[in-house]
Coordinates of C-alpha atoms in Angstrom, one line a residue:
M1176 CA -9.1 -5.3 18.7
H1177 CA -5.9 -5.4 20.7
Q1178 CA -2.5 -3.8 21.2
P1179 CA 0.1 -4.9 23.7
D1180 CA 1.0 -2.5 26.5
Y1181 CA 3.5 -0.1 24.9
R1182 CA 4.2 1.7 28.2
R1183 CA 7.6 1.2 29.9
R1184 CA 7.8 2.9 33.3
G1185 CA 4.9 5.1 32.1
E1186 CA 6.4 6.1 28.8
Y1187 CA 4.7 5.0 25.5
L1188 CA 7.5 3.6 23.3
R1189 CA 5.3 2.9 20.3
P1190 CA 2.4 4.9 18.9
W1191 CA 0.2 2.2 17.6
T1192 CA -2.6 2.4 20.2
W1193 CA -3.5 6.1 19.4
L1194 CA -2.8 5.8 15.7
H1195 CA -5.2 2.8 15.3
A1196 CA -7.7 4.5 17.6
I1197 CA -8.1 7.6 15.5
K1198 CA -8.2 5.6 12.3
D1199 CA -9.6 2.1 12.6
Y1200 CA -11.4 2.0 15.9
S1201 CA -13.2 5.2 15.1
D1202 CA -14.1 4.3 11.6
M1203 CA -15.4 0.8 12.6
A1204 CA -17.7 2.4 15.1
A1205 CA -18.9 5.0 12.5
H1206 CA -19.7 2.3 9.9
L1207 CA -21.9 0.5 12.4
E1208 CA -23.6 3.7 13.6
A1209 CA -24.3 4.6 9.9
N1210 CA -26.0 1.2 9.3
P1211 CA -28.5 0.5 12.1
G1212 CA -29.4 -2.8 10.4
A1213 CA -25.9 -4.1 10.8
R1214 CA -25.0 -6.4 13.7
A1215 CA -21.5 -7.3 14.9
V1216 CA -19.4 -8.6 17.7
V1217 CA -16.7 -6.2 18.7
N1218 CA -13.9 -7.7 20.9
F1219 CA -11.5 -5.7 23.1
S1220 CA -8.4 -6.7 24.9
P1221 CA -8.6 -5.1 28.3
I1222 CA -4.9 -3.9 28.1
L1223 CA -6.1 -1.9 25.0
L1224 CA -9.1 -0.5 26.9
E1225 CA -6.8 0.8 29.6
Q1226 CA -4.6 2.5 27.1
L1227 CA -7.6 4.0 25.2
Q1228 CA -8.7 5.6 28.5
D1229 CA -5.2 6.6 29.6
Y1230 CA -4.2 8.6 26.5
P1231 CA -7.0 11.2 26.6
A1232 CA -6.4 11.8 30.2
R1233 CA -2.7 12.4 29.5
I1234 CA -3.4 14.6 26.5
F1235 CA -5.9 16.8 28.3
A1236 CA -3.6 17.1 31.3
S1237 CA -0.8 18.2 29.0
L1238 CA -3.0 20.8 27.2
E1239 CA -4.0 22.2 30.6
T1240 CA -0.8 22.1 32.6
G1241 CA 2.0 21.5 30.1
K1242 CA 2.8 18.1 31.7
P1243 CA 4.5 15.8 29.2
I1244 CA 2.2 13.1 27.6
R1245 CA 5.2 10.8 27.4
D1246 CA 4.6 9.8 23.8
R1247 CA 7.3 11.0 21.5
I1248 CA 5.1 12.0 18.6
L1249 CA 2.3 13.6 20.6
D1250 CA 4.8 15.5 22.8
A1251 CA 6.5 16.8 19.7
L1252 CA 3.1 17.8 18.3
A1253 CA 2.6 19.7 21.5
G1254 CA 5.9 21.5 21.0
R1255 CA 8.1 19.5 23.2
M1256 CA 10.7 18.4 20.7
P1257 CA 13.3 15.7 21.6
G1258 CA 16.9 16.5 21.8
P1259 CA 19.0 16.9 18.6
D1260 CA 20.3 13.3 18.8
E1261 CA 16.7 11.9 18.9
L1262 CA 15.3 14.1 16.1
P1263 CA 16.4 11.6 13.3
A1264 CA 14.5 8.8 15.0
L1265 CA 11.4 11.1 15.3
M1266 CA 11.6 11.9 11.6
Q1267 CA 11.9 8.3 10.7
S1268 CA 8.8 7.4 12.8
L1269 CA 6.8 10.1 10.9
L1270 CA 7.4 8.1 7.7
R1271 CA 5.5 5.0 8.9
V1272 CA 2.4 5.0 6.6
N1273 CA 1.1 2.7 3.9
E1274 CA 2.7 4.7 1.0
N1275 CA 0.5 3.0 -1.7
T1276 CA -2.7 4.3 -0.2
V1277 CA -1.6 7.5 1.6
K1278 CA 0.7 9.3 -0.8
P1279 CA -1.7 9.4 -3.7
R1280 CA -4.4 10.9 -1.4
F1281 CA -2.3 13.5 0.5
G1282 CA 0.0 15.4 -1.8
H1283 CA 1.4 17.7 0.8
Y1284 CA 2.3 14.8 3.1
A1285 CA 3.9 13.0 0.1
Q1286 CA 6.1 16.1 -0.5
L1287 CA 7.2 16.2 3.1
H1288 CA 7.8 12.5 3.1
E1289 CA 10.3 12.8 0.2
L1290 CA 12.0 15.8 1.9
T1291 CA 12.4 13.8 5.1
L1292 CA 13.9 10.8 3.2
Q1293 CA 16.3 13.1 1.6
A1294 CA 17.3 14.8 4.8
L1295 CA 17.8 11.5 6.6
A1296 CA 20.0 10.3 3.7
E1297 CA 22.1 13.4 4.1
T1298 CA 22.2 13.0 7.9
R1299 CA 20.5 16.3 8.6
V1300 CA 17.3 17.3 10.3
L1301 CA 14.4 19.2 8.8
P1302 CA 14.1 22.9 9.6
R1303 CA 11.6 23.4 12.4
P1304 CA 8.7 24.8 10.2
E1305 CA 8.9 21.7 7.9
L1306 CA 9.1 19.4 10.9
D1307 CA 6.0 21.0 12.4
D1308 CA 4.2 20.5 9.1
L1309 CA 5.3 16.9 8.9
L1310 CA 4.1 16.2 12.5
T1311 CA 0.7 17.8 11.7
W1312 CA 0.3 16.0 8.4
Y1313 CA 1.3 12.7 9.9
V1314 CA -1.6 12.8 12.4
L1315 CA -3.9 14.0 9.7
V1316 CA -3.2 11.2 7.3
W1317 CA -3.7 8.6 10.1
M1318 CA -7.2 10.0 10.8
G1319 CA -10.1 7.8 9.9
A1320 CA -11.7 8.3 6.6
L1321 CA -15.1 9.1 8.2
L1322 CA -13.5 11.9 10.3
R1323 CA -12.4 13.8 7.2
D1324 CA -15.1 16.6 7.7
R1325 CA -14.7 16.9 11.4
E1326 CA -13.3 20.2 12.8
P1327 CA -10.5 21.1 12.9
L1328 CA -9.3 18.3 10.6
A1329 CA -10.9 19.7 7.4
V1330 CA -9.6 23.2 8.1
L1331 CA -6.1 22.0 8.7
K1332 CA -6.0 19.9 5.5
E1333 CA -7.2 23.0 3.6
K1334 CA -4.5 25.1 5.2
A1335 CA -1.9 22.6 4.1
R1336 CA 1.3 24.2 5.5
G1337 CA 2.6 26.7 7.9
F1338 CA 0.7 25.1 10.8
S1339 CA 0.8 27.3 14.0
E1340 CA 1.2 26.2 17.6
Q1341 CA -2.6 26.7 18.0
D1342 CA -3.2 24.5 15.0
R1343 CA -1.2 21.7 16.6
R1344 CA -3.0 22.2 19.9
D1345 CA -6.4 22.0 18.1
L1346 CA -5.2 18.8 16.4
L1347 CA -4.0 17.3 19.7
T1348 CA -7.4 18.2 21.3
A1349 CA -9.1 16.3 18.4
V1350 CA -7.0 13.2 19.0
A1351 CA -8.0 13.2 22.7
E1352 CA -11.6 13.8 22.0
I1353 CA -11.8 11.0 19.4
M1354 CA -10.2 8.6 21.8
Q1355 CA -12.3 9.6 24.7
E1356 CA -15.5 9.0 22.7
L1357 CA -14.6 5.5 21.6
V1358 CA -15.6 3.5 24.7
P1359 CA -18.9 5.4 25.1
R1360 CA -19.8 4.9 21.5
Y1361 CA -19.3 1.2 21.6
R1362 CA -21.1 0.9 24.9
A1363 CA -24.1 2.8 23.4
M1364 CA -24.3 0.4 20.5
A1365 CA -24.1 -2.6 22.9
E1366 CA -26.8 -1.2 25.1
S1367 CA -29.0 -0.7 22.0
G1368 CA -28.5 -4.3 21.0
Q1369 CA -26.8 -3.5 17.7
I1370 CA -23.5 -5.0 18.7
E1371 CA -22.2 -7.5 21.3
L1372 CA -19.0 -6.7 23.1
S1373 CA -16.7 -9.5 24.1
L1374 CA -13.2 -9.6 25.6
T1375 CA -9.8 -11.3 25.4
P1376 CA -7.8 -12.4 28.5
Y1377 CA -6.3 -9.3 30.1
A1378 CA -2.9 -8.8 28.4
H1379 CA -3.5 -11.1 25.4
P1380 CA -1.5 -14.3 26.5
I1381 CA -1.7 -17.6 24.8
L1382 CA -3.6 -19.5 27.5
P1383 CA -3.1 -23.1 26.2
L1384 CA 0.7 -22.8 26.2
M1385 CA 0.6 -21.3 29.7
Q1386 CA -1.5 -24.3 30.8
S1387 CA 0.6 -26.9 29.0
M1388 CA 3.4 -26.5 26.5
A1389 CA 2.6 -30.0 25.3
S1390 CA -0.7 -28.8 23.9
A1391 CA 1.4 -27.5 20.9
R1392 CA 2.0 -31.1 19.9
D1393 CA -1.7 -31.7 19.1
A1394 CA -1.4 -30.0 15.7
W1395 CA 2.4 -30.1 15.4
P1396 CA 3.7 -33.4 16.9
D1397 CA 7.4 -32.8 16.1
V1398 CA 7.6 -29.3 17.6
E1399 CA 10.6 -28.6 19.8
L1400 CA 9.4 -27.0 23.0
P1401 CA 11.1 -25.0 25.8
N1402 CA 12.7 -27.2 28.4
E1403 CA 10.2 -26.4 31.1
E1404 CA 6.5 -25.8 31.5
Y1405 CA 5.3 -22.3 32.5
P1406 CA 5.3 -22.3 36.3
G1407 CA 1.8 -21.7 37.8
G1408 CA 0.3 -21.4 34.4
D1409 CA -3.3 -22.2 35.5
A1410 CA -3.2 -19.6 38.2
R1411 CA -1.9 -17.0 35.8
C1412 CA -4.7 -17.9 33.3
D1413 CA -7.2 -17.3 36.1
W1414 CA -5.6 -14.0 36.9
H1415 CA -5.8 -12.8 33.2
L1416 CA -9.5 -13.8 33.0
D1417 CA -10.5 -12.3 36.3
E1418 CA -8.6 -9.0 35.5
A1419 CA -10.1 -8.9 32.0
Q1420 CA -13.6 -9.1 33.3
A1421 CA -12.9 -6.4 36.0
V1422 CA -11.5 -4.0 33.4
F1423 CA -14.3 -4.7 30.9
Q1424 CA -17.0 -4.1 33.5
R1425 CA -15.4 -0.8 34.6
A1426 CA -15.4 0.4 31.0
F1427 CA -18.8 -0.8 29.8
G1428 CA -20.9 -1.4 33.0
F1429 CA -21.7 -5.0 32.4
A1430 CA -19.9 -8.4 32.2
A1431 CA -18.9 -9.9 28.9
K1432 CA -20.7 -13.2 27.9
G1433 CA -18.2 -14.2 25.3
C1434 CA -14.4 -14.5 25.0
W1435 CA -12.2 -14.5 21.9
P1436 CA -9.2 -16.2 23.4
S1437 CA -6.0 -14.4 22.4
E1438 CA -5.3 -15.3 18.7
G1439 CA -8.2 -17.8 18.9
A1440 CA -5.8 -20.1 20.8
V1441 CA -7.8 -22.9 22.4
S1442 CA -7.4 -26.3 24.0
E1443 CA -9.8 -28.5 26.0
P1444 CA -8.4 -27.2 29.3
T1445 CA -8.7 -23.6 28.0
L1446 CA -12.4 -24.0 27.0
N1447 CA -13.1 -25.7 30.4
L1448 CA -11.4 -22.7 32.2
L1449 CA -13.5 -20.2 30.2
Q1450 CA -16.6 -22.0 31.2
Q1451 CA -15.6 -22.0 34.8
H1452 CA -15.2 -18.2 34.6
G1453 CA -18.8 -17.9 33.4
Y1454 CA -18.3 -17.4 29.6
Q1455 CA -21.1 -18.7 27.4
W1456 CA -19.2 -18.7 24.1
A1457 CA -15.7 -18.7 22.6
A1458 CA -14.4 -18.8 19.1
S1459 CA -11.3 -19.9 17.2
G1460 CA -10.2 -20.7 13.6
A1461 CA -11.7 -23.3 11.3
Q1462 CA -8.5 -25.2 11.0
V1463 CA -8.7 -26.0 14.7
L1464 CA -12.1 -27.6 14.0
F1465 CA -10.8 -29.4 10.9
N1466 CA -7.9 -30.8 12.9
S1467 CA -10.3 -31.9 15.7
L1468 CA -12.7 -33.7 13.3
G1469 CA -10.0 -35.0 11.0
R1470 CA -11.9 -33.5 8.0
S1471 CA -13.1 -30.3 6.4
E1472 CA -15.8 -31.4 4.1
S1473 CA -19.5 -30.6 4.7
Q1474 CA -18.6 -27.2 6.0
P1475 CA -18.5 -28.0 9.8
Q1476 CA -17.5 -24.4 10.5
L1477 CA -21.1 -23.4 9.7
E1478 CA -22.3 -25.1 12.9
S1479 CA -21.8 -24.3 16.5
W1480 CA -20.0 -26.8 18.7
E1481 CA -19.5 -27.8 22.3
L1482 CA -17.1 -30.2 24.0
A1483 CA -18.8 -33.5 24.7
K1484 CA -20.4 -33.3 28.1
D1485 CA -19.2 -35.3 31.1
S1486 CA -20.6 -35.8 34.5
G1487 CA -18.5 -33.0 35.9
R1488 CA -19.9 -30.3 33.6
S1489 CA -23.3 -28.7 33.5
E1490 CA -24.2 -26.5 30.5
S1491 CA -21.3 -26.4 28.1
L1492 CA -19.6 -23.4 26.6
T1493 CA -20.5 -23.0 22.9
C1494 CA -17.7 -22.6 20.4
F1495 CA -17.9 -21.0 17.0
F1496 CA -15.2 -21.4 14.3
R1497 CA -14.1 -18.7 11.9
D1498 CA -14.7 -19.2 8.2
D1499 CA -11.0 -18.7 7.4
E1500 CA -11.4 -18.5 3.6
L1501 CA -14.0 -15.7 3.6
S1502 CA -12.4 -13.9 6.6
D1503 CA -9.1 -13.8 4.9
R1504 CA -10.5 -12.6 1.6
I1505 CA -11.6 -9.4 3.5
G1506 CA -8.3 -9.3 5.4
F1507 CA -5.9 -9.8 2.5
E1508 CA -7.6 -9.9 -0.9
Y1509 CA -10.4 -7.5 -1.4
S1510 CA -8.3 -4.4 -0.7
K1511 CA -6.9 -5.0 -4.3
W1512 CA -10.4 -5.1 -5.8
D1513 CA -13.0 -2.5 -6.8
A1514 CA -15.2 -2.2 -3.6
S1515 CA -18.5 -3.0 -5.4
E1516 CA -17.0 -6.0 -7.1
A1517 CA -15.4 -7.2 -3.9
V1518 CA -18.8 -7.1 -2.1
D1519 CA -20.5 -8.9 -5.0
D1520 CA -17.9 -11.6 -4.8
F1521 CA -18.3 -11.9 -1.0
V1522 CA -22.1 -12.1 -1.1
Y1523 CA -21.9 -14.7 -4.0
R1524 CA -19.6 -16.9 -1.9
L1525 CA -21.9 -16.6 1.1
E1526 CA -24.8 -17.7 -1.1
Q1527 CA -22.7 -20.6 -2.5
R1528 CA -22.2 -21.9 1.0
A1529 CA -25.9 -21.7 1.8
N1530 CA -26.8 -23.5 -1.4
D1531 CA -24.2 -26.3 -0.9
P1532 CA -25.8 -29.7 -0.2
G1533 CA -23.5 -30.1 2.8
C1534 CA -24.7 -26.9 4.4
P1535 CA -26.3 -27.6 7.8
E1536 CA -29.7 -26.4 8.8
N1537 CA -29.7 -22.9 10.2
P1538 CA -26.0 -22.3 9.5
V1539 CA -23.9 -19.7 11.4
L1540 CA -21.0 -18.3 9.3
S1541 CA -18.4 -16.5 11.4
I1542 CA -16.3 -13.7 9.9
I1543 CA -13.6 -12.9 12.4
M1544 CA -10.7 -10.6 11.7
D1545 CA -8.6 -8.0 13.5
G1546 CA -9.9 -4.4 13.7
E1547 CA -6.5 -2.8 13.1
N1548 CA -4.5 -3.9 10.1
A1549 CA -6.5 -4.7 7.0
W1550 CA -8.0 -1.3 6.3
E1551 CA -4.8 0.6 5.6
Y1552 CA -4.4 -1.5 2.5
Y1553 CA -7.8 -0.4 1.2
P1554 CA -8.5 3.0 -0.5
W1555 CA -9.8 5.4 2.1
N1556 CA -9.3 3.0 4.9
G1557 CA -11.9 0.6 3.5
A1558 CA -14.7 3.1 3.7
E1559 CA -16.5 2.3 0.4
F1560 CA -16.0 -1.4 0.9
L1561 CA -17.4 -1.5 4.5
Q1562 CA -20.3 0.8 3.7
T1563 CA -21.3 -1.2 0.7
L1564 CA -20.8 -4.5 2.6
Y1565 CA -23.0 -3.6 5.6
E1566 CA -25.7 -2.2 3.4
R1567 CA -25.8 -5.3 1.2
L1568 CA -25.8 -7.8 4.1
A1569 CA -28.3 -5.9 6.2
S1570 CA -30.8 -5.8 3.3
H1571 CA -30.2 -9.3 1.9
P1572 CA -33.3 -11.5 1.9
R1573 CA -31.5 -14.7 3.0
I1574 CA -28.7 -13.4 5.2
R1575 CA -29.2 -12.1 8.7
L1576 CA -26.4 -10.4 10.5
T1577 CA -26.3 -11.5 14.2
T1578 CA -24.1 -11.8 17.2
F1579 CA -22.7 -15.0 18.9
S1580 CA -25.0 -14.7 21.9
E1581 CA -28.0 -14.5 19.6
A1582 CA -26.8 -17.4 17.5
R1583 CA -26.2 -19.4 20.6
R1584 CA -29.9 -18.9 21.6
V1585 CA -31.4 -20.0 18.3
R1586 CA -29.4 -23.2 17.5
T1587 CA -28.4 -26.3 19.2
P1588 CA -24.6 -27.0 19.2
R1589 CA -23.1 -30.2 18.0
S1590 CA -21.0 -32.3 20.3
L1591 CA -17.2 -32.3 19.7
E1592 CA -15.6 -35.5 21.0
K1593 CA -12.2 -34.0 21.2
L1594 CA -10.5 -30.6 20.5
S1595 CA -7.1 -30.4 18.9
A1596 CA -5.3 -27.5 20.5
G1597 CA -4.5 -24.6 18.1
S1598 CA -5.1 -21.1 17.0
W1599 CA -6.5 -19.2 14.1
V1600 CA -3.1 -19.1 12.5
Y1601 CA -2.6 -22.4 10.7
G1602 CA -4.6 -24.2 13.4
N1603 CA -1.4 -24.6 15.5
F1604 CA 0.8 -22.5 17.8
S1605 CA 3.8 -22.2 15.5
T1606 CA 3.6 -18.4 15.6
W1607 CA 4.3 -18.4 19.4
V1608 CA 6.5 -21.4 20.1
G1609 CA 8.8 -23.9 18.4
D1610 CA 11.3 -21.6 16.7
P1611 CA 14.6 -21.2 18.7
A1612 CA 14.0 -17.5 19.2
K1613 CA 10.5 -18.0 20.4
N1614 CA 11.6 -20.8 22.7
R1615 CA 14.4 -18.5 24.1
A1616 CA 11.7 -15.9 24.9
W1617 CA 9.7 -18.5 26.8
E1618 CA 12.8 -19.5 28.7
V1619 CA 13.4 -15.9 29.6
L1620 CA 9.8 -15.5 30.7
I1621 CA 9.9 -18.8 32.7
A1622 CA 13.0 -17.7 34.6
A1623 CA 11.4 -14.3 35.4
K1624 CA 8.2 -16.1 36.6
R1625 CA 10.2 -18.2 39.0
A1626 CA 11.9 -15.1 40.3
V1627 CA 8.6 -13.4 40.8
D1628 CA 7.2 -16.5 42.6
A1629 CA 10.2 -16.5 45.0
A1630 CA 9.9 -12.7 45.6
L1631 CA 6.1 -12.9 46.3
G1632 CA 6.8 -15.8 48.7
R1633 CA 9.4 -13.8 50.6
A1634 CA 7.0 -10.8 50.8
L1635 CA 4.3 -12.9 52.4
E1636 CA 6.7 -14.0 55.1
S1637 CA 7.9 -10.4 55.7
N1638 CA 6.3 -7.7 57.8
D1639 CA 8.6 -4.9 56.5
S1640 CA 5.7 -2.9 55.0
S1641 CA 2.1 -2.1 55.7
V1642 CA -0.6 -4.4 54.3
T1643 CA -1.7 -1.6 51.9
Q1644 CA 1.8 -1.0 50.6
Q1645 CA 2.4 -4.7 50.1
A1646 CA -0.9 -5.1 48.3
E1647 CA 0.0 -2.3 45.9
W1648 CA 3.4 -3.8 45.3
V1649 CA 1.9 -7.2 44.6
K1650 CA -0.6 -5.6 42.2
S1651 CA 2.1 -3.8 40.3
V1652 CA 4.2 -7.0 40.0
Q1653 CA 1.2 -9.1 38.8
H1654 CA 0.4 -6.4 36.2
Q1655 CA 4.0 -6.2 34.9
L1656 CA 4.2 -10.0 34.7
A1657 CA 1.0 -9.9 32.7
V1658 CA 2.6 -7.4 30.3
C1659 CA 5.5 -9.8 29.8
E1660 CA 3.1 -12.7 29.2
A1661 CA 1.5 -11.1 26.1
S1662 CA 1.5 -13.1 22.9
D1663 CA 2.7 -10.1 20.8
W1664 CA 6.4 -10.4 21.7
F1665 CA 6.5 -14.0 20.5
W1666 CA 4.7 -13.2 17.2
W1667 CA 7.6 -11.0 16.1
L1668 CA 10.4 -13.5 16.9
G1669 CA 11.9 -16.2 14.8
E1670 CA 12.3 -17.0 11.1
D1671 CA 8.9 -15.4 10.3
N1672 CA 10.1 -12.1 11.8
R1673 CA 8.2 -9.5 9.8
L1674 CA 9.0 -6.0 8.6
E1675 CA 11.1 -3.6 10.6
D1676 CA 9.2 -3.9 13.8
G1677 CA 10.7 -7.3 14.7
P1678 CA 13.9 -5.9 16.4
A1679 CA 11.8 -3.3 18.2
F1680 CA 9.4 -5.9 19.7
D1681 CA 12.3 -8.1 20.6
L1682 CA 13.9 -5.1 22.5
L1683 CA 10.6 -4.0 24.1
F1684 CA 10.0 -7.5 25.4
R1685 CA 13.4 -7.7 27.1
Q1686 CA 12.9 -4.2 28.5
Q1687 CA 9.6 -5.2 30.0
V1688 CA 11.1 -8.3 31.6
A1689 CA 13.9 -6.1 33.0
V1690 CA 11.3 -3.8 34.6
L1691 CA 9.7 -6.9 36.2
Y1692 CA 13.1 -7.9 37.7
E1693 CA 13.6 -4.3 39.0
L1694 CA 10.1 -4.4 40.6
I1695 CA 11.0 -7.4 42.7
G1696 CA 14.3 -5.9 43.7
L1697 CA 16.6 -7.9 41.5
E1698 CA 19.3 -7.0 38.9
P1699 CA 18.0 -7.9 35.4
P1700 CA 20.1 -10.8 34.1
P1701 CA 22.7 -10.1 31.5
R1702 CA 20.8 -12.4 29.1
L1703 CA 18.3 -9.6 28.6
D1704 CA 21.0 -7.5 26.9
E1705 CA 21.2 -10.0 24.0
P1706 CA 18.6 -10.0 21.2
L1707 CA 16.5 -13.1 21.1
N1708 CA 16.0 -13.1 17.4
R1709 CA 19.6 -13.8 16.4
P1710 CA 20.9 -16.2 13.8
A1711 CA 21.5 -19.8 14.9
A1712 CA 25.3 -19.3 14.7
Q1713 CA 25.1 -16.7 17.4
V1714 CA 23.2 -18.9 20.0
L1715 CA 24.6 -18.3 23.4
P1716 CA 26.1 -21.2 25.4
E1717 CA 23.3 -21.3 27.9
D1718 CA 20.9 -22.0 25.0
E1719 CA 22.8 -24.8 23.4
A1720 CA 22.1 -27.7 25.9
R1721 CA 18.9 -29.6 25.1
P1722 CA 17.9 -32.8 26.7
D1723 CA 17.1 -34.4 23.4
G1724 CA 20.5 -33.5 22.0
Q1725 CA 19.0 -31.6 19.0
S1726 CA 20.4 -28.3 17.9
P1727 CA 18.1 -25.3 18.5
A1728 CA 18.5 -24.4 14.9
S1729 CA 16.5 -27.5 14.0
A1730 CA 13.5 -26.3 16.0
G1731 CA 10.6 -25.0 13.9
A1732 CA 11.9 -26.6 10.7
M1733 CA 8.3 -27.4 9.8
K1734 CA 7.1 -23.9 10.6
P1735 CA 5.2 -22.2 7.9
T1736 CA 5.7 -18.5 6.9
L1737 CA 3.1 -15.9 7.7
S1738 CA 2.2 -13.1 5.4
D1739 CA 3.6 -9.6 6.1
T1740 CA 0.1 -8.3 6.3
A1741 CA -0.9 -10.5 9.2
L1742 CA 0.0 -8.0 11.9

């Protein structure tokens, strides 16, 4: 589970952390709690953990003192409406739901949704009572399916309209309480042994690309890369891994044994680095394994693997590989099926793999998917499907739900002579590099990193501030740099730019880089005023010169297109 840092100078610019928290993160915990026989690995990005703990503190402080939460929707719910010029944007944001699954279930919200569309088309704002109702219903329809009977949610849904200030305060309190409970709930399940908790590098960067851009050529030899390597990439990877473990331990009270590298992005140097940081296992997509072996027959993803040992390594890190076909059936296909039939099909396919003559002894089949985005496409947030799935798997005579640490203890990994660098998406890095817009983003980030290195070097030579002040400043710069290094910004750039969020993520990345320049006392470069995701005909002069003489428009020509539902 992960979200990038949506905070800019302390203000949350996008609501996705708290929306997914009250819907998906809460429901996923509840399904596990309701099925004690189930086992799972739950992965958190530390930047998400920090936001999950920050939001409740802000909301409770707001309820007590009236201090702004600094989240547009939640502040409006608390009665702090934006100015007239910003009300249309607020109204537009309150329409962001999966209409196919939400409108049929919530008739009152559906009516408000249509009224809002009509008002926006006529360039007018809703009357305040209707806007208050829309705000309240928006939060209610995002609530997890397994929270439907929780107070005051059931009472508010029954009331349906005319929500009072106290109703909205009660709902805001419920949001804070649900979010505040999440980390303790997952920690309790981990301490009982029902789940294993793992982590991702702090701000969700693509480690192999930070270590070496050339790693992208393992699976995509013709990729056009940025002109420079990322400066000091190994040190930054160390920082993300150190900071990740520190945040994780503060949240859960123990160190994580496993790491899901951001987007399952791995290379041999990345796996070696994870081992140096004490991790016992990592995981990636099956296509990475197929690329590494040069084959996909005999179901090699059902085995655990380790890089071939050399004299410089002791015990190797164990690597597991996602069964892409079965994982993607849950992520993208079964939402269209009847829940019982979908589970029947899934179990049948599991049994097929076990019965296949090429199935290894004591196989481990890894189902790995994100915790946020699949469920809104299912009726009732996937409640019937997940309940049925956990019950069937937990009681199946031949299938045992487990965790990666347990699987690591009971089977001997096979030796992998070489690892082809790649991610869970197509087994390559095309989602994060190679397209002209993605490469421009790397160039922006590389320039900012060089400016940071110079500023930090000057600070070390200066005695203008106290040791404490300097340490705090360095910490804030390192953190803001990490925010800019997140993989999420690159995902939304390029020819595979998806849905309406592409321009917003393009802008937010450039805004975050601008904050970084301001932190080190420099004027943000004019380049940050220009969208990165622009047509090839609009390429700025500074982007045109390439040492190989190729046009930037030709970069990424082999790049596949990703489904809209992937993020």
